[in-house]
Amino acid sequence: MKIPPGLLGATVLLWGFETRLLPFAAIVALLIEAHHFTSLRFDLSELDLRRLWTLSTLLFVGAAGYCFISRDGPSSLMIFLQSAAAPSKSKAFFQVFNVGLILFQWLPLIFLPMMLGQLYSRAGRIRLSSFFWLYRGRIEQSTGNFYVNFGFPFIAVCFAAASAANSRDDLFYPCVAILSGWLLYAIRPRRYSVVYWLSLVALVGYGGGWGHEGLHAAHGILEGRTAEWISRLIQRNTNPNESKTSIGKIGKIKLTSGIVMRVHPVAKKPVPSHLRDSIYTTYRGTSWFSALGKRDFASVIVESDQTSWKLQNQTNFPDEVGISAYLNRGEGILAVPTTVGVIRNLPVLILETNSLGAIKVREGPGLVRYNILYGGDNTIDSPPSRAEENDVPETERTATLRIVNELQLHGGSAQEVQRALVKLEKYFSEKFTYSMYVTASKNGQPGSETSISDFLNNTHSGHCEYFATATVLLLRQAGIPARYVTGYVVDEFDQDKHCYLVRHRHAHAWTLVYFNGSWHDYDTTPSTWINEEKKLASRFEGWSDWWDDIWYSFSFWRYLGNQDYYRTVLVILLFTLLGFLAWRIIYKGKWNKTKTKKSEASADLPGADSEFYRIETALLTRGLHREEYESFAGWIQRLQQTGLVPVYPEIPGILQIHYAYRFDPQGLTPEQRLYLSSAVSECMEKISKLPNALIHKN
């Protein structure tokens, strides 16, 4: 059975839309549907098709290995097998499970070579044994020349890959239902009217949609109850958030030039130099943790317009900035200025903050563009605890105490704190340098000091994580509350786009200092670090930006564009599709844009050269038509019962041999083939001698 033209391409486009790979899907759909418009075909042997399947298999294995390794699969699997803690096992399991979902989303591209091989081969089909390596010989013996149309499993793969994206939009089920109906229409029973068949399909589709929504609601209830039960069970074992730094790692630290977000100036107001996303308070080993105790996120009540969130009670904020950023599956940590007060035009359902000032959103689109009012005297951060005033690891106290005494840093009043900040900034700018390449200790005894102590005493060179960590510990040693912050620096303005581009390499770490009853940004990393990072930019950065612009434009159109226009386009496409189906139903035409002759195409079918077709042709030319629902045996029997043709005793035997020739994988023996030819010849002689009156009776 042939797949209706356009169905494969439409299925691929659905996959691309759901997985956010629409540019790739458009190219794939074009390659697939182009075979209807060109006569280009290749003489691919059975061995060539087997090699294509081997290629697809190798692509699958390679993609699986890459996803598993790049997504921390080995470590997650080891944690799942060895850890006794329920939270760790659960997290590791879902990490490995997500690797499988990501791989699933790429399956259409992995099996594309096999699909194109079938479409552009002269045979247009693939032997079943080509898909099996180990049992190929045994399968050939049992199935013979049994061929399959790879398009059907490819459609199933596209549906499964689209569902793995779990985008949760309202278009997935209707699109799958329409595409499935499109496919089923091609094989519908001809004995029933089209209206009856369409009504039945619509009823089944509606019932499936109702069941789909019911299962989704039941899943949500079960998931909520399970999460509540698990949270009570493992509440005391929950780990705090942490930031693993590159402190202590020797070698070059290099980040990519990919665009993370875009910062839009508003009314020619200056943009903030730093945008933070996470704040940490405790340093252990080479990692920063959010807190020693429990720090839960609390929901913020949305304003009446459903897109504004007031974080401070202050009413007037002097500055405003716009930010465009992506959300991973509708969730993420927002990058904001330290003095953020109000967030506007943020289309999410849930916004939460914790006591350290981090802002988390959930249930949002893939791209958000929000405005921030900021610049007041206060922040949403909690006041410092006593531990944050003097929490310095014992291993770092010797180095930090020496520098504090040398610089005579003291806390206390706001003036004393500001004088200490000036001294410390001057100290770092004059005696330290920024470097993305971290060398080994200069004292010749690696391991005798911690990485931060070695940075302060010997190397005097490092990246922003060294400067930020050392600054926090020095300030705390002097009795000045400080916290460690991660985020991005806003520096690169693009004249063509009229906005600032924030790249991965603009990721930064700095310090929050508490004085005058509020937290303030404090950055001791030498300002040359931005130029140093820029020198390491890839020579292909322009091409990367070009692709980022295309993806941003598409995402903006999809998530933030005119939704009414978007729905109108979908309605037009839907009615166009329905009109095409109606045209096919009314005219019952077969759309075939290839230049291959029908006789050549039919010659490839098993048994297409059966001599029985001579009898069929002879009867049809005499006006003895055959109904669409009739088999050959039923047709001949009707003609004989109504007296339109006499009873021929050799007809049943001819039909039996003909059916064996057409459908038996073993085919015919030479003796059976000879009998079929001679029996048909004898029958044709009898038909040719019949009186015309008998042939045209009734």
JSON list of N, CA, C and O in Angstrom, two decimals, residues 241-267:
[
{"chain": "A", "resi": 241, "resn": "ASN", "atom": "N", "xyz": [20.88, 23.84, 47.13]},
{"chain": "A", "resi": 241, "resn": "ASN", "atom": "CA", "xyz": [21.47, 24.16, 45.83]},
{"chain": "A", "resi": 241, "resn": "ASN", "atom": "C", "xyz": [22.93, 24.50, 45.99]},
{"chain": "A", "resi": 241, "resn": "ASN", "atom": "O", "xyz": [23.35, 25.07, 47.01]},
{"chain": "A", "resi": 242, "resn": "GLU", "atom": "N", "xyz": [23.70, 24.17, 44.98]},
{"chain": "A", "resi": 242, "resn": "GLU", "atom": "CA", "xyz": [25.12, 24.47, 45.05]},
{"chain": "A", "resi": 242, "resn": "GLU", "atom": "C", "xyz": [25.63, 24.92, 43.69]},
{"chain": "A", "resi": 242, "resn": "GLU", "atom": "O", "xyz": [25.01, 24.66, 42.66]},
{"chain": "A", "resi": 243, "resn": "SER", "atom": "N", "xyz": [26.74, 25.59, 43.71]},
{"chain": "A", "resi": 243, "resn": "SER", "atom": "CA", "xyz": [27.41, 26.04, 42.49]},
{"chain": "A", "resi": 243, "resn": "SER", "atom": "C", "xyz": [28.83, 25.48, 42.49]},
{"chain": "A", "resi": 243, "resn": "SER", "atom": "O", "xyz": [29.67, 25.88, 43.29]},
{"chain": "A", "resi": 244, "resn": "LYS", "atom": "N", "xyz": [29.09, 24.53, 41.59]},
{"chain": "A", "resi": 244, "resn": "LYS", "atom": "CA", "xyz": [30.43, 23.95, 41.49]},
{"chain": "A", "resi": 244, "resn": "LYS", "atom": "C", "xyz": [31.29, 24.87, 40.62]},
{"chain": "A", "resi": 244, "resn": "LYS", "atom": "O", "xyz": [30.98, 25.12, 39.47]},
{"chain": "A", "resi": 245, "resn": "THR", "atom": "N", "xyz": [32.36, 25.35, 41.19]},
{"chain": "A", "resi": 245, "resn": "THR", "atom": "CA", "xyz": [33.23, 26.28, 40.47]},
{"chain": "A", "resi": 245, "resn": "THR", "atom": "C", "xyz": [34.35, 25.53, 39.76]},
{"chain": "A", "resi": 245, "resn": "THR", "atom": "O", "xyz": [34.50, 24.31, 39.91]},
{"chain": "A", "resi": 246, "resn": "SER", "atom": "N", "xyz": [35.13, 26.28, 38.99]},
{"chain": "A", "resi": 246, "resn": "SER", "atom": "CA", "xyz": [36.32, 25.72, 38.33]},
{"chain": "A", "resi": 246, "resn": "SER", "atom": "C", "xyz": [37.57, 26.07, 39.12]},
{"chain": "A", "resi": 246, "resn": "SER", "atom": "O", "xyz": [38.68, 26.00, 38.59]},
{"chain": "A", "resi": 247, "resn": "ILE", "atom": "N", "xyz": [37.41, 26.44, 40.37]},
{"chain": "A", "resi": 247, "resn": "ILE", "atom": "CA", "xyz": [38.56, 26.76, 41.22]},
{"chain": "A", "resi": 247, "resn": "ILE", "atom": "C", "xyz": [39.39, 25.51, 41.44]},
{"chain": "A", "resi": 247, "resn": "ILE", "atom": "O", "xyz": [38.86, 24.45, 41.78]},
{"chain": "A", "resi": 248, "resn": "GLY", "atom": "N", "xyz": [40.69, 25.63, 41.22]},
{"chain": "A", "resi": 248, "resn": "GLY", "atom": "CA", "xyz": [41.58, 24.51, 41.42]},
{"chain": "A", "resi": 248, "resn": "GLY", "atom": "C", "xyz": [41.85, 23.70, 40.17]},
{"chain": "A", "resi": 248, "resn": "GLY", "atom": "O", "xyz": [42.77, 22.88, 40.15]},
{"chain": "A", "resi": 249, "resn": "LYS", "atom": "N", "xyz": [41.09, 23.91, 39.10]},
{"chain": "A", "resi": 249, "resn": "LYS", "atom": "CA", "xyz": [41.31, 23.18, 37.86]},
{"chain": "A", "resi": 249, "resn": "LYS", "atom": "C", "xyz": [42.40, 23.86, 37.05]},
{"chain": "A", "resi": 249, "resn": "LYS", "atom": "O", "xyz": [42.35, 25.07, 36.81]},
{"chain": "A", "resi": 250, "resn": "ILE", "atom": "N", "xyz": [43.39, 23.09, 36.63]},
{"chain": "A", "resi": 250, "resn": "ILE", "atom": "CA", "xyz": [44.52, 23.64, 35.89]},
{"chain": "A", "resi": 250, "resn": "ILE", "atom": "C", "xyz": [44.22, 23.54, 34.39]},
{"chain": "A", "resi": 250, "resn": "ILE", "atom": "O", "xyz": [43.74, 22.52, 33.91]},
{"chain": "A", "resi": 251, "resn": "GLY", "atom": "N", "xyz": [44.52, 24.59, 33.66]},
{"chain": "A", "resi": 251, "resn": "GLY", "atom": "CA", "xyz": [44.28, 24.62, 32.23]},
{"chain": "A", "resi": 251, "resn": "GLY", "atom": "C", "xyz": [43.38, 25.78, 31.85]},
{"chain": "A", "resi": 251, "resn": "GLY", "atom": "O", "xyz": [43.00, 26.61, 32.68]},
{"chain": "A", "resi": 252, "resn": "LYS", "atom": "N", "xyz": [43.00, 25.84, 30.57]},
{"chain": "A", "resi": 252, "resn": "LYS", "atom": "CA", "xyz": [42.21, 26.95, 30.06]},
{"chain": "A", "resi": 252, "resn": "LYS", "atom": "C", "xyz": [40.73, 26.72, 30.34]},
{"chain": "A", "resi": 252, "resn": "LYS", "atom": "O", "xyz": [40.20, 25.65, 30.13]},
{"chain": "A", "resi": 253, "resn": "ILE", "atom": "N", "xyz": [40.08, 27.76, 30.84]},
{"chain": "A", "resi": 253, "resn": "ILE", "atom": "CA", "xyz": [38.64, 27.75, 31.06]},
{"chain": "A", "resi": 253, "resn": "ILE", "atom": "C", "xyz": [38.01, 28.56, 29.93]},
{"chain": "A", "resi": 253, "resn": "ILE", "atom": "O", "xyz": [38.22, 29.76, 29.83]},
{"chain": "A", "resi": 254, "resn": "LYS", "atom": "N", "xyz": [37.25, 27.88, 29.07]},
{"chain": "A", "resi": 254, "resn": "LYS", "atom": "CA", "xyz": [36.73, 28.54, 27.86]},
{"chain": "A", "resi": 254, "resn": "LYS", "atom": "C", "xyz": [35.23, 28.32, 27.76]},
{"chain": "A", "resi": 254, "resn": "LYS", "atom": "O", "xyz": [34.75, 27.21, 27.91]},
{"chain": "A", "resi": 255, "resn": "LEU", "atom": "N", "xyz": [34.50, 29.41, 27.54]},
{"chain": "A", "resi": 255, "resn": "LEU", "atom": "CA", "xyz": [33.05, 29.35, 27.34]},
{"chain": "A", "resi": 255, "resn": "LEU", "atom": "C", "xyz": [32.72, 29.73, 25.90]},
{"chain": "A", "resi": 255, "resn": "LEU", "atom": "O", "xyz": [33.51, 30.39, 25.22]},
{"chain": "A", "resi": 256, "resn": "THR", "atom": "N", "xyz": [31.55, 29.31, 25.44]},
{"chain": "A", "resi": 256, "resn": "THR", "atom": "CA", "xyz": [31.16, 29.53, 24.05]},
{"chain": "A", "resi": 256, "resn": "THR", "atom": "C", "xyz": [30.63, 30.94, 23.85]},
{"chain": "A", "resi": 256, "resn": "THR", "atom": "O", "xyz": [30.40, 31.69, 24.80]},
{"chain": "A", "resi": 257, "resn": "SER", "atom": "N", "xyz": [30.39, 31.27, 22.58]},
{"chain": "A", "resi": 257, "resn": "SER", "atom": "CA", "xyz": [29.89, 32.59, 22.22]},
{"chain": "A", "resi": 257, "resn": "SER", "atom": "C", "xyz": [28.39, 32.60, 21.96]},
{"chain": "A", "resi": 257, "resn": "SER", "atom": "O", "xyz": [27.86, 33.58, 21.45]},
{"chain": "A", "resi": 258, "resn": "GLY", "atom": "N", "xyz": [27.70, 31.52, 22.28]},
{"chain": "A", "resi": 258, "resn": "GLY", "atom": "CA", "xyz": [26.27, 31.46, 22.06]},
{"chain": "A", "resi": 258, "resn": "GLY", "atom": "C", "xyz": [25.54, 32.55, 22.84]},
{"chain": "A", "resi": 258, "resn": "GLY", "atom": "O", "xyz": [25.92, 32.90, 23.95]},
{"chain": "A", "resi": 259, "resn": "ILE", "atom": "N", "xyz": [24.47, 33.07, 22.25]},
{"chain": "A", "resi": 259, "resn": "ILE", "atom": "CA", "xyz": [23.71, 34.16, 22.87]},
{"chain": "A", "resi": 259, "resn": "ILE", "atom": "C", "xyz": [22.73, 33.57, 23.88]},
{"chain": "A", "resi": 259, "resn": "ILE", "atom": "O", "xyz": [21.88, 32.74, 23.54]},
{"chain": "A", "resi": 260, "resn": "VAL", "atom": "N", "xyz": [22.83, 34.02, 25.12]},
{"chain": "A", "resi": 260, "resn": "VAL", "atom": "CA", "xyz": [21.97, 33.54, 26.20]},
{"chain": "A", "resi": 260, "resn": "VAL", "atom": "C", "xyz": [20.71, 34.39, 26.31]},
{"chain": "A", "resi": 260, "resn": "VAL", "atom": "O", "xyz": [19.61, 33.86, 26.47]},
{"chain": "A", "resi": 261, "resn": "MET", "atom": "N", "xyz": [20.86, 35.69, 26.23]},
{"chain": "A", "resi": 261, "resn": "MET", "atom": "CA", "xyz": [19.72, 36.59, 26.35]},
{"chain": "A", "resi": 261, "resn": "MET", "atom": "C", "xyz": [20.02, 37.89, 25.63]},
{"chain": "A", "resi": 261, "resn": "MET", "atom": "O", "xyz": [21.17, 38.16, 25.26]},
{"chain": "A", "resi": 262, "resn": "ARG", "atom": "N", "xyz": [19.00, 38.69, 25.46]},
{"chain": "A", "resi": 262, "resn": "ARG", "atom": "CA", "xyz": [19.12, 40.02, 24.86]},
{"chain": "A", "resi": 262, "resn": "ARG", "atom": "C", "xyz": [18.57, 41.04, 25.85]},
{"chain": "A", "resi": 262, "resn": "ARG", "atom": "O", "xyz": [17.48, 40.85, 26.40]},
{"chain": "A", "resi": 263, "resn": "VAL", "atom": "N", "xyz": [19.31, 42.12, 26.03]},
{"chain": "A", "resi": 263, "resn": "VAL", "atom": "CA", "xyz": [18.92, 43.18, 26.97]},
{"chain": "A", "resi": 263, "resn": "VAL", "atom": "C", "xyz": [18.55, 44.41, 26.16]},
{"chain": "A", "resi": 263, "resn": "VAL", "atom": "O", "xyz": [19.37, 44.92, 25.38]},
{"chain": "A", "resi": 264, "resn": "HIS", "atom": "N", "xyz": [17.33, 44.90, 26.34]},
{"chain": "A", "resi": 264, "resn": "HIS", "atom": "CA", "xyz": [16.80, 46.00, 25.53]},
{"chain": "A", "resi": 264, "resn": "HIS", "atom": "C", "xyz": [16.72, 47.28, 26.37]},
{"chain": "A", "resi": 264, "resn": "HIS", "atom": "O", "xyz": [15.99, 47.31, 27.38]},
{"chain": "A", "resi": 265, "resn": "PRO", "atom": "N", "xyz": [17.42, 48.33, 25.97]},
{"chain": "A", "resi": 265, "resn": "PRO", "atom": "CA", "xyz": [17.28, 49.62, 26.68]},
{"chain": "A", "resi": 265, "resn": "PRO", "atom": "C", "xyz": [15.87, 50.17, 26.52]},
{"chain": "A", "resi": 265, "resn": "PRO", "atom": "O", "xyz": [15.21, 49.97, 25.50]},
{"chain": "A", "resi": 266, "resn": "VAL", "atom": "N", "xyz": [15.40, 50.86, 27.55]},
{"chain": "A", "resi": 266, "resn": "VAL", "atom": "CA", "xyz": [14.06, 51.45, 27.54]},
{"chain": "A", "resi": 266, "resn": "VAL", "atom": "C", "xyz": [14.20, 52.96, 27.71]},
{"chain": "A", "resi": 266, "resn": "VAL", "atom": "O", "xyz": [14.79, 53.44, 28.67]},
{"chain": "A", "resi": 267, "resn": "ALA", "atom": "N", "xyz": [13.66, 53.71, 26.74]},
{"chain": "A", "resi": 267, "resn": "ALA", "atom": "CA", "xyz": [13.64, 55.18, 26.80]},
{"chain": "A", "resi": 267, "resn": "ALA", "atom": "C", "xyz": [15.04, 55.75, 27.04]},
{"chain": "A", "resi": 267, "resn": "ALA", "atom": "O", "xyz": [15.21, 56.70, 27.81]}
]
